[in-house]
Structure formats: C-alpha cells, structure tokens
Amino acid sequence: MNRPTNVRGPAQPPLALVGHGPGESPAAVPPRATPAQEDSEQRTGRPSGDGQVPARSAPQEAALHAELRERTADLQRLKAEYDNYRKRVHRDRLAVGEIAVANVLSRLLPVLDSLAEAKEQGEVTGGFQRIAEALHDELGALGLQPLGTVGAPFDPLIHEAITYIPDDQLEHATCTAVLRQGYRVGDRLLRAAQVIVAGEPPVGP
C-alpha cells in the first residue's frame, strides 16, 4: 500500500500486518512512538497525543480557591507588618536625631546667655556682633527657638515666674520683663524663660 504524500506533519511508519493463524484476517498493529514522543510522555506524565486534561471537580476548585485566599491574606499581613516596621524605624531615627540635637543645643545655652549679657552692656559690636548673629542663625537652622517676650501672656508651661506684680489695669497675667531667655527645639522644652509677671491682684478668701 502506498503512503499518502500530501498529509502534513511528520511521516508515520506504516502499519504492520500481523497474521493470527490460518483462516484469520491480519490485524493492524499501531506504530511505536518515536523517541521524541516517548521523551515527551516521560516529562509530562501523560500521553503525547491529543488527550485532554480532565476537568477538576467542584470540591477541588473550592479547595484551590480557599488556599489562594489564605496565601493572599498571608502576603497582605506580611506587607502590613513590614510597612509598620519601616515607619517605626523612621520614627525612631527621627527621635534619636532630635535628642542628639537637643543635647548639643542645651550645652550651648550658657554661651547664648553670655552673649545676651554682653549685648546688654554694649560689648557686642563690629566683627564680634557679626559672629554672634551668625551663631544665632545657625542655631535657628537647627530648630532652636527662643522663648520669653515682654508683653506676651504668661504661660506656666514655658514661663517661670520669678516675681508677680499685681496690676489692676491688666486683665490677664502678662510677662513684663524677661530675666533669662528660654529655649525649645520643636516640641521639646530645653529651658523655661524666667520672667516677671504682672496681672490682676489675687482675690482673697
């Protein structure tokens, strides 16, 4: 029997006719798989023909979806924990930096007191004045803020009242003089301002 020549695809060996004895018609024996087909079957675990993968049952599909949801929840939980850890580390770094700056600035407060005293006596002039101004600018860039202004309302959180002077003309306690400047860095109070306070006379019992 002649093999067709217009069939696409790799040529297959002809069917072998095997006789079964006298009076029996020969039976067709399917060709053996090629080495490439045998290798494909060994790697995939299924025949290399056109066999379809059997559909999964409903319980199998439900189990796969449940496992997928569980793995997704685990990944989301890990991501949330990592984000919280990163934010906590960032806050800790900022806090450590603020503490370090506050400690350095606290050591410089006596220098600022000496400059303020020299300025009151008229000794801060010329080049020395420019140095003092540059020092105040640099400390301000680090976050140092002075506290205590004449005429400002008295605030016990940032002011230390050295003297209280009754004054009927004042409705609220007011800083009338600053004896020593106070300072803070951000929300951290380095030193309260020492002030003289005037206000309404205290009401007797």
PDB file of C-alpha atoms in Angstrom, residues 5-172:
ATOM      1  CA  THR A   5       2.326  12.237   0.230  1.00  0.00           C
ATOM      2  CA  ASN A   6       0.064  15.280   0.783  1.00  0.00           C
ATOM      3  CA  VAL A   7      -0.538  14.776   4.546  1.00  0.00           C
ATOM      4  CA  ARG A   8       1.033  17.454   6.764  1.00  0.00           C
ATOM      5  CA  GLY A   9       3.104  16.592   9.801  1.00  0.00           C
ATOM      6  CA  PRO A  10       5.842  14.081  10.406  1.00  0.00           C
ATOM      7  CA  ALA A  11       5.618  10.890   8.497  1.00  0.00           C
ATOM      8  CA  GLN A  12       4.496   7.862  10.494  1.00  0.00           C
ATOM      9  CA  PRO A  13       5.740   4.349   9.845  1.00  0.00           C
ATOM     10  CA  PRO A  14       3.276   2.132   8.004  1.00  0.00           C
ATOM     11  CA  LEU A  15       1.003  -0.196   9.921  1.00  0.00           C
ATOM     12  CA  ALA A  16       2.380  -3.682  10.219  1.00  0.00           C
ATOM     13  CA  LEU A  17       0.066  -6.551   9.345  1.00  0.00           C
ATOM     14  CA  VAL A  18       0.246  -9.415  11.762  1.00  0.00           C
ATOM     15  CA  GLY A  19      -1.423 -12.689  10.972  1.00  0.00           C
ATOM     16  CA  HIS A  20      -3.212 -14.695  13.667  1.00  0.00           C
ATOM     17  CA  GLY A  21      -3.220 -18.053  12.057  1.00  0.00           C
ATOM     18  CA  PRO A  22      -4.847 -19.888   9.197  1.00  0.00           C
ATOM     19  CA  GLY A  23      -8.192 -18.511   8.239  1.00  0.00           C
ATOM     20  CA  GLU A  24      -7.793 -15.352  10.308  1.00  0.00           C
ATOM     21  CA  SER A  25      -7.516 -11.903   8.805  1.00  0.00           C
ATOM     22  CA  PRO A  26      -4.409  -9.963   9.668  1.00  0.00           C
ATOM     23  CA  ALA A  27      -4.746  -7.234  12.347  1.00  0.00           C
ATOM     24  CA  ALA A  28      -3.264  -3.798  12.138  1.00  0.00           C
ATOM     25  CA  VAL A  29      -0.653  -3.020  14.813  1.00  0.00           C
ATOM     26  CA  PRO A  30      -0.273   0.679  15.730  1.00  0.00           C
ATOM     27  CA  PRO A  31       3.175   2.117  15.137  1.00  0.00           C
ATOM     28  CA  ARG A  32       5.553   2.553  18.042  1.00  0.00           C
ATOM     29  CA  ALA A  33       6.057   6.056  19.424  1.00  0.00           C
ATOM     30  CA  THR A  34       9.077   7.904  18.230  1.00  0.00           C
ATOM     31  CA  PRO A  35      11.890   8.688  20.740  1.00  0.00           C
ATOM     32  CA  ALA A  36      10.744  12.325  20.878  1.00  0.00           C
ATOM     33  CA  GLN A  37       7.195  11.242  21.760  1.00  0.00           C
ATOM     34  CA  GLU A  38       8.442   8.857  24.439  1.00  0.00           C
ATOM     35  CA  ASP A  39      10.575  11.621  25.946  1.00  0.00           C
ATOM     36  CA  SER A  40       7.559  13.985  25.973  1.00  0.00           C
ATOM     37  CA  GLU A  41       5.458  11.373  27.732  1.00  0.00           C
ATOM     38  CA  GLN A  42       8.121  10.836  30.372  1.00  0.00           C
ATOM     39  CA  ARG A  43       8.475  14.612  31.065  1.00  0.00           C
ATOM     40  CA  THR A  44       4.764  15.496  31.126  1.00  0.00           C
ATOM     41  CA  GLY A  45       3.454  12.299  32.675  1.00  0.00           C
ATOM     42  CA  ARG A  46       0.706  11.962  30.081  1.00  0.00           C
ATOM     43  CA  PRO A  47       0.498  10.633  26.514  1.00  0.00           C
ATOM     44  CA  SER A  48       1.797  12.915  23.806  1.00  0.00           C
ATOM     45  CA  GLY A  49      -1.386  12.553  21.797  1.00  0.00           C
ATOM     46  CA  ASP A  50      -4.378  14.863  21.771  1.00  0.00           C
ATOM     47  CA  GLY A  51      -5.750  13.694  25.130  1.00  0.00           C
ATOM     48  CA  GLN A  52      -7.375  16.480  27.175  1.00  0.00           C
ATOM     49  CA  VAL A  53      -6.718  17.168  30.881  1.00  0.00           C
ATOM     50  CA  PRO A  54      -9.696  16.007  32.923  1.00  0.00           C
ATOM     51  CA  ALA A  55     -11.706  18.841  34.498  1.00  0.00           C
ATOM     52  CA  ARG A  56     -11.408  19.342  38.254  1.00  0.00           C
ATOM     53  CA  SER A  57     -14.364  18.611  40.431  1.00  0.00           C
ATOM     54  CA  ALA A  58     -16.218  21.302  42.388  1.00  0.00           C
ATOM     55  CA  PRO A  59     -14.621  20.350  45.744  1.00  0.00           C
ATOM     56  CA  GLN A  60     -11.157  20.581  44.178  1.00  0.00           C
ATOM     57  CA  GLU A  61     -11.897  24.011  42.744  1.00  0.00           C
ATOM     58  CA  ALA A  62     -13.211  25.219  46.111  1.00  0.00           C
ATOM     59  CA  ALA A  63     -10.117  23.914  47.892  1.00  0.00           C
ATOM     60  CA  LEU A  64      -7.812  25.700  45.428  1.00  0.00           C
ATOM     61  CA  HIS A  65      -9.697  28.986  45.842  1.00  0.00           C
ATOM     62  CA  ALA A  66      -9.560  28.667  49.628  1.00  0.00           C
ATOM     63  CA  GLU A  67      -5.819  28.044  49.530  1.00  0.00           C
ATOM     64  CA  LEU A  68      -5.343  31.024  47.198  1.00  0.00           C
ATOM     65  CA  ARG A  69      -7.268  33.303  49.570  1.00  0.00           C
ATOM     66  CA  GLU A  70      -5.215  32.053  52.501  1.00  0.00           C
ATOM     67  CA  ARG A  71      -1.894  32.706  50.732  1.00  0.00           C
ATOM     68  CA  THR A  72      -3.101  36.168  49.645  1.00  0.00           C
ATOM     69  CA  ALA A  73      -4.061  37.014  53.231  1.00  0.00           C
ATOM     70  CA  ASP A  74      -0.616  35.877  54.421  1.00  0.00           C
ATOM     71  CA  LEU A  75       1.115  38.132  51.886  1.00  0.00           C
ATOM     72  CA  GLN A  76      -1.052  41.108  52.857  1.00  0.00           C
ATOM     73  CA  ARG A  77      -0.318  40.526  56.542  1.00  0.00           C
ATOM     74  CA  LEU A  78       3.428  40.336  55.891  1.00  0.00           C
ATOM     75  CA  LYS A  79       3.306  43.541  53.840  1.00  0.00           C
ATOM     76  CA  ALA A  80       1.425  45.368  56.614  1.00  0.00           C
ATOM     77  CA  GLU A  81       3.937  44.197  59.221  1.00  0.00           C
ATOM     78  CA  TYR A  82       6.839  45.363  57.059  1.00  0.00           C
ATOM     79  CA  ASP A  83       5.236  48.784  56.491  1.00  0.00           C
ATOM     80  CA  ASN A  84       4.690  49.223  60.234  1.00  0.00           C
ATOM     81  CA  TYR A  85       8.278  48.190  60.940  1.00  0.00           C
ATOM     82  CA  ARG A  86       9.609  50.676  58.371  1.00  0.00           C
ATOM     83  CA  LYS A  87       7.515  53.513  59.846  1.00  0.00           C
ATOM     84  CA  ARG A  88       8.619  52.632  63.388  1.00  0.00           C
ATOM     85  CA  VAL A  89      12.286  52.631  62.376  1.00  0.00           C
ATOM     86  CA  HIS A  90      11.824  56.014  60.670  1.00  0.00           C
ATOM     87  CA  ARG A  91      10.214  57.483  63.803  1.00  0.00           C
ATOM     88  CA  ASP A  92      12.962  56.080  65.997  1.00  0.00           C
ATOM     89  CA  ARG A  93      15.650  57.599  63.791  1.00  0.00           C
ATOM     90  CA  LEU A  94      13.968  60.989  63.900  1.00  0.00           C
ATOM     91  CA  ALA A  95      13.591  60.786  67.678  1.00  0.00           C
ATOM     92  CA  VAL A  96      17.255  59.864  68.132  1.00  0.00           C
ATOM     93  CA  GLY A  97      18.303  62.741  65.887  1.00  0.00           C
ATOM     94  CA  GLU A  98      16.136  65.232  67.799  1.00  0.00           C
ATOM     95  CA  ILE A  99      17.525  64.056  71.129  1.00  0.00           C
ATOM     96  CA  ALA A 100      21.100  64.412  69.874  1.00  0.00           C
ATOM     97  CA  VAL A 101      20.445  67.946  68.579  1.00  0.00           C
ATOM     98  CA  ALA A 102      18.684  68.915  71.812  1.00  0.00           C
ATOM     99  CA  ASN A 103      21.611  67.683  73.894  1.00  0.00           C
ATOM    100  CA  VAL A 104      24.107  69.718  71.871  1.00  0.00           C
ATOM    101  CA  LEU A 105      21.983  72.862  71.972  1.00  0.00           C
ATOM    102  CA  SER A 106      21.461  72.522  75.714  1.00  0.00           C
ATOM    103  CA  ARG A 107      25.228  72.706  76.180  1.00  0.00           C
ATOM    104  CA  LEU A 108      25.318  75.951  74.172  1.00  0.00           C
ATOM    105  CA  LEU A 109      22.701  77.810  76.229  1.00  0.00           C
ATOM    106  CA  PRO A 110      25.308  79.272  78.645  1.00  0.00           C
ATOM    107  CA  VAL A 111      27.134  80.688  75.619  1.00  0.00           C
ATOM    108  CA  LEU A 112      23.938  82.382  74.462  1.00  0.00           C
ATOM    109  CA  ASP A 113      23.388  83.763  77.967  1.00  0.00           C
ATOM    110  CA  SER A 114      26.885  85.262  77.928  1.00  0.00           C
ATOM    111  CA  LEU A 115      26.238  86.828  74.528  1.00  0.00           C
ATOM    112  CA  ALA A 116      22.945  88.296  75.735  1.00  0.00           C
ATOM    113  CA  GLU A 117      24.659  89.795  78.805  1.00  0.00           C
ATOM    114  CA  ALA A 118      27.470  91.239  76.685  1.00  0.00           C
ATOM    115  CA  LYS A 119      24.914  92.717  74.295  1.00  0.00           C
ATOM    116  CA  GLU A 120      23.116  94.474  77.155  1.00  0.00           C
ATOM    117  CA  GLN A 121      26.402  96.043  78.188  1.00  0.00           C
ATOM    118  CA  GLY A 122      27.118  97.204  74.645  1.00  0.00           C
ATOM    119  CA  GLU A 123      30.109  94.913  74.152  1.00  0.00           C
ATOM    120  CA  VAL A 124      28.759  93.078  71.091  1.00  0.00           C
ATOM    121  CA  THR A 125      29.957  95.299  68.247  1.00  0.00           C
ATOM    122  CA  GLY A 126      31.853  95.079  64.976  1.00  0.00           C
ATOM    123  CA  GLY A 127      33.116  91.682  63.949  1.00  0.00           C
ATOM    124  CA  PHE A 128      32.054  90.164  67.255  1.00  0.00           C
ATOM    125  CA  GLN A 129      28.463  91.178  66.510  1.00  0.00           C
ATOM    126  CA  ARG A 130      28.571  89.502  63.110  1.00  0.00           C
ATOM    127  CA  ILE A 131      29.843  86.321  64.752  1.00  0.00           C
ATOM    128  CA  ALA A 132      27.035  86.427  67.308  1.00  0.00           C
ATOM    129  CA  GLU A 133      24.426  86.910  64.580  1.00  0.00           C
ATOM    130  CA  ALA A 134      25.857  84.040  62.541  1.00  0.00           C
ATOM    131  CA  LEU A 135      25.758  81.791  65.618  1.00  0.00           C
ATOM    132  CA  HIS A 136      22.091  82.627  66.246  1.00  0.00           C
ATOM    133  CA  ASP A 137      21.252  81.949  62.596  1.00  0.00           C
ATOM    134  CA  GLU A 138      22.961  78.547  62.624  1.00  0.00           C
ATOM    135  CA  LEU A 139      21.281  77.529  65.886  1.00  0.00           C
ATOM    136  CA  GLY A 140      17.947  78.641  64.495  1.00  0.00           C
ATOM    137  CA  ALA A 141      18.528  76.460  61.438  1.00  0.00           C
ATOM    138  CA  LEU A 142      18.926  73.520  63.828  1.00  0.00           C
ATOM    139  CA  GLY A 143      15.484  74.261  65.266  1.00  0.00           C
ATOM    140  CA  LEU A 144      16.385  76.337  68.337  1.00  0.00           C
ATOM    141  CA  GLN A 145      13.559  78.743  69.200  1.00  0.00           C
ATOM    142  CA  PRO A 146      13.771  81.442  71.893  1.00  0.00           C
ATOM    143  CA  LEU A 147      11.000  81.759  74.470  1.00  0.00           C
ATOM    144  CA  GLY A 148      10.027  84.751  76.549  1.00  0.00           C
ATOM    145  CA  THR A 149       8.849  88.067  75.146  1.00  0.00           C
ATOM    146  CA  VAL A 150       7.844  91.207  77.010  1.00  0.00           C
ATOM    147  CA  GLY A 151       4.079  91.679  76.718  1.00  0.00           C
ATOM    148  CA  ALA A 152       3.346  88.004  75.969  1.00  0.00           C
ATOM    149  CA  PRO A 153       0.649  86.251  78.034  1.00  0.00           C
ATOM    150  CA  PHE A 154       2.070  84.249  80.910  1.00  0.00           C
ATOM    151  CA  ASP A 155       2.159  80.525  80.153  1.00  0.00           C
ATOM    152  CA  PRO A 156       3.259  78.311  83.032  1.00  0.00           C
ATOM    153  CA  LEU A 157       4.318  75.619  80.551  1.00  0.00           C
ATOM    154  CA  ILE A 158       7.093  77.746  79.053  1.00  0.00           C
ATOM    155  CA  HIS A 159       7.499  80.567  81.598  1.00  0.00           C
ATOM    156  CA  GLU A 160       8.920  80.548  85.096  1.00  0.00           C
ATOM    157  CA  ALA A 161       7.503  83.435  87.117  1.00  0.00           C
ATOM    158  CA  ILE A 162      10.175  84.903  89.388  1.00  0.00           C
ATOM    159  CA  THR A 163       8.024  87.783  90.621  1.00  0.00           C
ATOM    160  CA  TYR A 164       4.296  88.555  90.391  1.00  0.00           C
ATOM    161  CA  ILE A 165       3.252  92.215  90.466  1.00  0.00           C
ATOM    162  CA  PRO A 166      -0.453  93.000  90.999  1.00  0.00           C
ATOM    163  CA  ASP A 167      -1.805  95.436  88.434  1.00  0.00           C
ATOM    164  CA  ASP A 168      -5.463  96.474  88.244  1.00  0.00           C
ATOM    165  CA  GLN A 169      -5.108  97.619  84.652  1.00  0.00           C
ATOM    166  CA  LEU A 170      -4.234  94.126  83.381  1.00  0.00           C
ATOM    167  CA  GLU A 171      -6.990  91.552  82.941  1.00  0.00           C
ATOM    168  CA  HIS A 172      -4.616  88.633  82.366  1.00  0.00           C
TER     169      HIS A 172
END
